[in-house]
Structures are given as C-alpha cells and as structure tokens.
C-alpha cells in the first residue's frame, strides 16, 4: 500500500477491527481481564530438562583406529553438493561401525543445515518477489491513471465521499462541454 492510499484505507480498517468484542477477546486471551495467570502459563513453553554431564570415570572410551581421522563434511550450497552429501550418507549407512556412525551423524547434521538454509532462502526470495510484484502493480496503476484536477482554490483534506462528489461534478461538467461540440474535429 502506498502512502497516498494509506489514509483512505486505515480509517475503515480501524473501525472494523477496534470493536468491543475484539478488545475484550484480546484482553481475555492474554489473561488480563478477567485476571487469569494460568492462561499465559498454558502457552508458555516448558523449560528444557536439566543436562547432566558425566564424570570422567563414568565415560567408557572405545578404541579408535589411529589412521582414520574424521573430517567434517562441507555444508552443501548447491543441488549437486546436496545430492553428493546424500549419497555419502547412503554409503555410510551400509557399513555402520562406530566410525561410520559418527561420520553419519555429522553428515546428517550438515544435510539438515543445508536444507534449512535452502528453505529459508527460498521463503525470503518468495516474500521479496511478492513485495516487488505488489509495488510494480501499484506503479503500473499510478502510471495508467490520468491525473485529474478536482477543484481550484485552497487545498484541503478531502474524505473519500468528497472526492467521489468532486469527480461526479467534474464528469457532469465535461459531459456538458463535450455535448456542445459538434461537427468535425479540426487538425
């Protein structure tokens, strides 16, 4: 919505939205009226469970082959990289020893991160495209609409009804003026 359209659209929207029913419903939804603190607590997320860290003597350390060093895979940024990571995960799933499980967990995490990043980027681009389309459509309407001077004299703030009335008067005046002209138009 452009600046020029905002004022004509705001007042009717405000009158429609700010009703006694909506205001009371909003106060009740947040537990302010009638006072109900449980209303807010019902939708508040529960705190995460306490994480316990084991002592060093409680941890069992397995034997890891010294010649194989786990490498963190690169997070894919293209469809080819995404497919390659998926294929690596499928290969590791076939041989699930301790090392493969660790590698698999890392690759699955990378795959999930890449997917989230991709979906977020697509959502942002879609939102930006919708915004640009709306702006383009508004500009197109503005360019295709003929400018009309509604009245002479001092400027004033006009309501929508005043504008419609002035347009009707102007159209009637132009119809009378066009009616008087007969014959061929001169070049």
mmCIF file of N, CA and C in Angstrom, residues 17-77:
data_model
loop_
_atom_site.group_PDB
_atom_site.id
_atom_site.type_symbol
_atom_site.label_atom_id
_atom_site.label_comp_id
_atom_site.label_asym_id
_atom_site.label_seq_id
_atom_site.Cartn_x
_atom_site.Cartn_y
_atom_site.Cartn_z
ATOM 1 N N UNK A 17 -11.830 -3.245 12.961
ATOM 2 C CA UNK A 17 -11.029 -4.072 13.864
ATOM 3 C C UNK A 17 -11.207 -3.702 15.333
ATOM 4 N N UNK A 18 -11.325 -2.430 15.656
ATOM 5 C CA UNK A 18 -11.409 -2.000 17.043
ATOM 6 C C UNK A 18 -12.851 -2.014 17.535
ATOM 7 N N UNK A 19 -13.368 -3.209 17.700
ATOM 8 C CA UNK A 19 -14.713 -3.365 18.242
ATOM 9 C C UNK A 19 -14.598 -3.801 19.695
ATOM 10 N N UNK A 20 -15.663 -3.612 20.442
ATOM 11 C CA UNK A 20 -15.677 -4.007 21.852
ATOM 12 C C UNK A 20 -15.393 -5.506 21.977
ATOM 13 N N UNK A 21 -15.972 -6.282 21.074
ATOM 14 C CA UNK A 21 -15.791 -7.741 21.100
ATOM 15 C C UNK A 21 -14.324 -8.123 20.913
ATOM 16 N N UNK A 22 -13.622 -7.510 19.941
ATOM 17 C CA UNK A 22 -12.217 -7.816 19.683
ATOM 18 C C UNK A 22 -11.324 -7.393 20.843
ATOM 19 N N UNK A 23 -11.600 -6.243 21.412
ATOM 20 C CA UNK A 23 -10.776 -5.751 22.519
ATOM 21 C C UNK A 23 -10.915 -6.659 23.733
ATOM 22 N N UNK A 24 -12.137 -7.043 24.064
ATOM 23 C CA UNK A 24 -12.366 -7.934 25.208
ATOM 24 C C UNK A 24 -11.727 -9.297 24.951
ATOM 25 N N UNK A 25 -11.822 -9.794 23.721
ATOM 26 C CA UNK A 25 -11.215 -11.086 23.380
ATOM 27 C C UNK A 25 -9.691 -11.032 23.515
ATOM 28 N N UNK A 26 -9.083 -9.928 23.139
ATOM 29 C CA UNK A 26 -7.628 -9.788 23.246
ATOM 30 C C UNK A 26 -7.197 -9.755 24.712
ATOM 31 N N UNK A 27 -7.920 -9.008 25.533
ATOM 32 C CA UNK A 27 -7.589 -8.945 26.964
ATOM 33 C C UNK A 27 -7.781 -10.314 27.610
ATOM 34 N N UNK A 28 -8.814 -11.028 27.215
ATOM 35 C CA UNK A 28 -9.058 -12.353 27.793
ATOM 36 C C UNK A 28 -7.992 -13.351 27.334
ATOM 37 N N UNK A 29 -7.543 -13.254 26.086
ATOM 38 C CA UNK A 29 -6.555 -14.196 25.553
ATOM 39 C C UNK A 29 -5.227 -14.101 26.290
ATOM 40 N N UNK A 30 -4.875 -12.911 26.758
ATOM 41 C CA UNK A 30 -3.606 -12.783 27.479
ATOM 42 C C UNK A 30 -3.793 -12.866 28.992
ATOM 43 N N UNK A 31 -5.018 -13.130 29.458
ATOM 44 C CA UNK A 31 -5.265 -13.359 30.879
ATOM 45 C C UNK A 31 -5.324 -12.098 31.719
ATOM 46 N N UNK A 32 -5.518 -10.946 31.082
ATOM 47 C CA UNK A 32 -5.581 -9.699 31.846
ATOM 48 C C UNK A 32 -6.983 -9.396 32.366
ATOM 49 N N UNK A 33 -8.004 -9.693 31.564
ATOM 50 C CA UNK A 33 -9.377 -9.458 32.015
ATOM 51 C C UNK A 33 -10.290 -10.543 31.467
ATOM 52 N N UNK A 34 -10.926 -11.316 32.254
ATOM 53 C CA UNK A 34 -10.754 -11.394 33.702
ATOM 54 C C UNK A 34 -9.386 -11.978 34.020
ATOM 55 N N UNK A 35 -8.811 -11.555 35.149
ATOM 56 C CA UNK A 35 -7.445 -11.951 35.520
ATOM 57 C C UNK A 35 -7.334 -13.472 35.595
ATOM 58 N N UNK A 36 -6.410 -14.026 34.808
ATOM 59 C CA UNK A 36 -6.219 -15.470 34.757
ATOM 60 C C UNK A 36 -4.757 -15.760 34.375
ATOM 61 N N UNK A 37 -3.830 -15.791 35.364
ATOM 62 C CA UNK A 37 -2.415 -16.023 35.051
ATOM 63 C C UNK A 37 -2.164 -17.382 34.405
ATOM 64 N N UNK A 38 -3.029 -18.363 34.676
ATOM 65 C CA UNK A 38 -2.854 -19.679 34.071
ATOM 66 C C UNK A 38 -3.009 -19.634 32.559
ATOM 67 N N UNK A 39 -3.747 -18.673 32.070
ATOM 68 C CA UNK A 39 -3.955 -18.527 30.626
ATOM 69 C C UNK A 39 -2.624 -18.330 29.902
ATOM 70 N N UNK A 40 -1.760 -17.514 30.450
ATOM 71 C CA UNK A 40 -0.449 -17.250 29.852
ATOM 72 C C UNK A 40 0.466 -18.450 30.050
ATOM 73 N N UNK A 41 0.419 -19.043 31.241
ATOM 74 C CA UNK A 41 1.303 -20.166 31.540
ATOM 75 C C UNK A 41 0.986 -21.390 30.695
ATOM 76 N N UNK A 42 -0.259 -21.509 30.251
ATOM 77 C CA UNK A 42 -0.644 -22.646 29.415
ATOM 78 C C UNK A 42 0.108 -22.663 28.088
ATOM 79 N N UNK A 43 0.361 -21.491 27.525
ATOM 80 C CA UNK A 43 1.012 -21.427 26.215
ATOM 81 C C UNK A 43 2.509 -21.146 26.309
ATOM 82 N N UNK A 44 3.027 -20.906 27.516
ATOM 83 C CA UNK A 44 4.456 -20.667 27.689
ATOM 84 C C UNK A 44 5.198 -21.996 27.586
ATOM 85 N N UNK A 45 6.262 -22.056 26.764
ATOM 86 C CA UNK A 45 6.984 -23.324 26.619
ATOM 87 C C UNK A 45 7.642 -23.732 27.937
ATOM 88 N N UNK A 46 7.681 -25.022 28.186
ATOM 89 C CA UNK A 46 8.295 -25.573 29.391
ATOM 90 C C UNK A 46 9.812 -25.452 29.273
ATOM 91 N N UNK A 47 10.530 -25.254 30.402
ATOM 92 C CA UNK A 47 11.997 -25.194 30.328
ATOM 93 C C UNK A 47 12.560 -26.566 29.961
ATOM 94 N N UNK A 48 13.704 -26.539 29.310
ATOM 95 C CA UNK A 48 14.353 -27.776 28.899
ATOM 96 C C UNK A 48 14.810 -28.553 30.122
ATOM 97 N N UNK A 49 14.886 -29.861 29.971
ATOM 98 C CA UNK A 49 15.329 -30.714 31.070
ATOM 99 C C UNK A 49 16.783 -30.393 31.419
ATOM 100 N N UNK A 50 17.132 -30.585 32.668
ATOM 101 C CA UNK A 50 18.483 -30.321 33.145
ATOM 102 C C UNK A 50 19.459 -31.306 32.493
ATOM 103 N N UNK A 51 20.534 -30.803 31.935
ATOM 104 C CA UNK A 51 21.523 -31.653 31.282
ATOM 105 C C UNK A 51 22.541 -32.089 32.336
ATOM 106 N N UNK A 52 22.775 -33.375 32.408
ATOM 107 C CA UNK A 52 23.764 -33.885 33.366
ATOM 108 C C UNK A 52 25.017 -34.264 32.607
ATOM 109 N N UNK A 53 26.162 -33.817 33.106
ATOM 110 C CA UNK A 53 27.442 -34.104 32.487
ATOM 111 C C UNK A 53 28.095 -35.225 33.295
ATOM 112 N N UNK A 54 28.421 -36.346 32.657
ATOM 113 C CA UNK A 54 29.033 -37.453 33.387
ATOM 114 C C UNK A 54 30.463 -37.123 33.814
ATOM 115 N N UNK A 55 30.909 -37.757 34.873
ATOM 116 C CA UNK A 55 32.292 -37.606 35.332
ATOM 117 C C UNK A 55 33.215 -38.382 34.400
ATOM 118 N N UNK A 56 34.492 -38.071 34.478
ATOM 119 C CA UNK A 56 35.460 -38.701 33.587
ATOM 120 C C UNK A 56 35.557 -40.203 33.827
ATOM 121 N N UNK A 57 35.379 -40.651 35.071
ATOM 122 C CA UNK A 57 35.495 -42.083 35.335
ATOM 123 C C UNK A 57 34.262 -42.864 34.888
ATOM 124 N N UNK A 58 33.159 -42.167 34.578
ATOM 125 C CA UNK A 58 31.937 -42.828 34.128
ATOM 126 C C UNK A 58 31.916 -43.051 32.620
ATOM 127 N N UNK A 59 32.786 -42.379 31.901
ATOM 128 C CA UNK A 59 32.789 -42.445 30.439
ATOM 129 C C UNK A 59 33.634 -43.621 29.994
ATOM 130 N N UNK A 60 33.078 -44.419 29.097
ATOM 131 C CA UNK A 60 33.820 -45.540 28.520
ATOM 132 C C UNK A 60 34.379 -45.093 27.176
ATOM 133 N N UNK A 61 35.646 -45.206 27.021
ATOM 134 C CA UNK A 61 36.304 -44.775 25.798
ATOM 135 C C UNK A 61 36.601 -46.000 24.953
ATOM 136 N N UNK A 62 36.129 -45.967 23.714
ATOM 137 C CA UNK A 62 36.378 -47.067 22.799
ATOM 138 C C UNK A 62 37.683 -46.877 22.060
ATOM 139 N N UNK A 63 38.122 -47.908 21.401
ATOM 140 C CA UNK A 63 39.360 -47.842 20.638
ATOM 141 C C UNK A 63 39.029 -47.287 19.258
ATOM 142 N N UNK A 64 39.770 -46.274 18.877
ATOM 143 C CA UNK A 64 39.559 -45.638 17.576
ATOM 144 C C UNK A 64 40.803 -45.874 16.727
ATOM 145 N N UNK A 65 40.609 -46.311 15.487
ATOM 146 C CA UNK A 65 41.778 -46.518 14.633
ATOM 147 C C UNK A 65 42.521 -45.202 14.416
ATOM 148 N N UNK A 66 43.823 -45.224 14.595
ATOM 149 C CA UNK A 66 44.631 -44.017 14.511
ATOM 150 C C UNK A 66 44.793 -43.516 13.078
ATOM 151 N N UNK A 67 44.686 -44.407 12.127
ATOM 152 C CA UNK A 67 44.917 -43.999 10.751
ATOM 153 C C UNK A 67 43.721 -43.274 10.135
ATOM 154 N N UNK A 68 42.540 -43.372 10.739
ATOM 155 C CA UNK A 68 41.357 -42.732 10.162
ATOM 156 C C UNK A 68 40.951 -41.528 11.017
ATOM 157 N N UNK A 69 41.002 -40.363 10.426
ATOM 158 C CA UNK A 69 40.622 -39.137 11.119
ATOM 159 C C UNK A 69 39.286 -38.689 10.540
ATOM 160 N N UNK A 70 38.320 -38.438 11.436
ATOM 161 C CA UNK A 70 37.010 -37.984 10.968
ATOM 162 C C UNK A 70 37.112 -36.554 10.463
ATOM 163 N N UNK A 71 36.592 -36.339 9.274
ATOM 164 C CA UNK A 71 36.600 -34.997 8.721
ATOM 165 C C UNK A 71 35.160 -34.510 8.625
ATOM 166 N N UNK A 72 34.970 -33.269 8.990
ATOM 167 C CA UNK A 72 33.639 -32.683 8.907
ATOM 168 C C UNK A 72 33.343 -32.359 7.459
ATOM 169 N N UNK A 73 32.223 -32.858 6.927
ATOM 170 C CA UNK A 73 31.907 -32.541 5.529
ATOM 171 C C UNK A 73 31.520 -31.071 5.378
ATOM 172 N N UNK A 74 31.701 -30.569 4.194
ATOM 173 C CA UNK A 74 31.361 -29.188 3.891
ATOM 174 C C UNK A 74 29.851 -29.089 3.681
ATOM 175 N N UNK A 75 29.241 -28.053 4.247
ATOM 176 C CA UNK A 75 27.801 -27.847 4.063
ATOM 177 C C UNK A 75 27.537 -27.497 2.602
ATOM 178 N N UNK A 76 26.666 -28.255 1.935
ATOM 179 C CA UNK A 76 26.433 -28.009 0.508
ATOM 180 C C UNK A 76 25.694 -26.687 0.270
ATOM 181 N N UNK A 77 26.059 -26.028 -0.828
ATOM 182 C CA UNK A 77 25.411 -24.773 -1.200
ATOM 183 C C UNK A 77 24.739 -24.872 -2.564
#
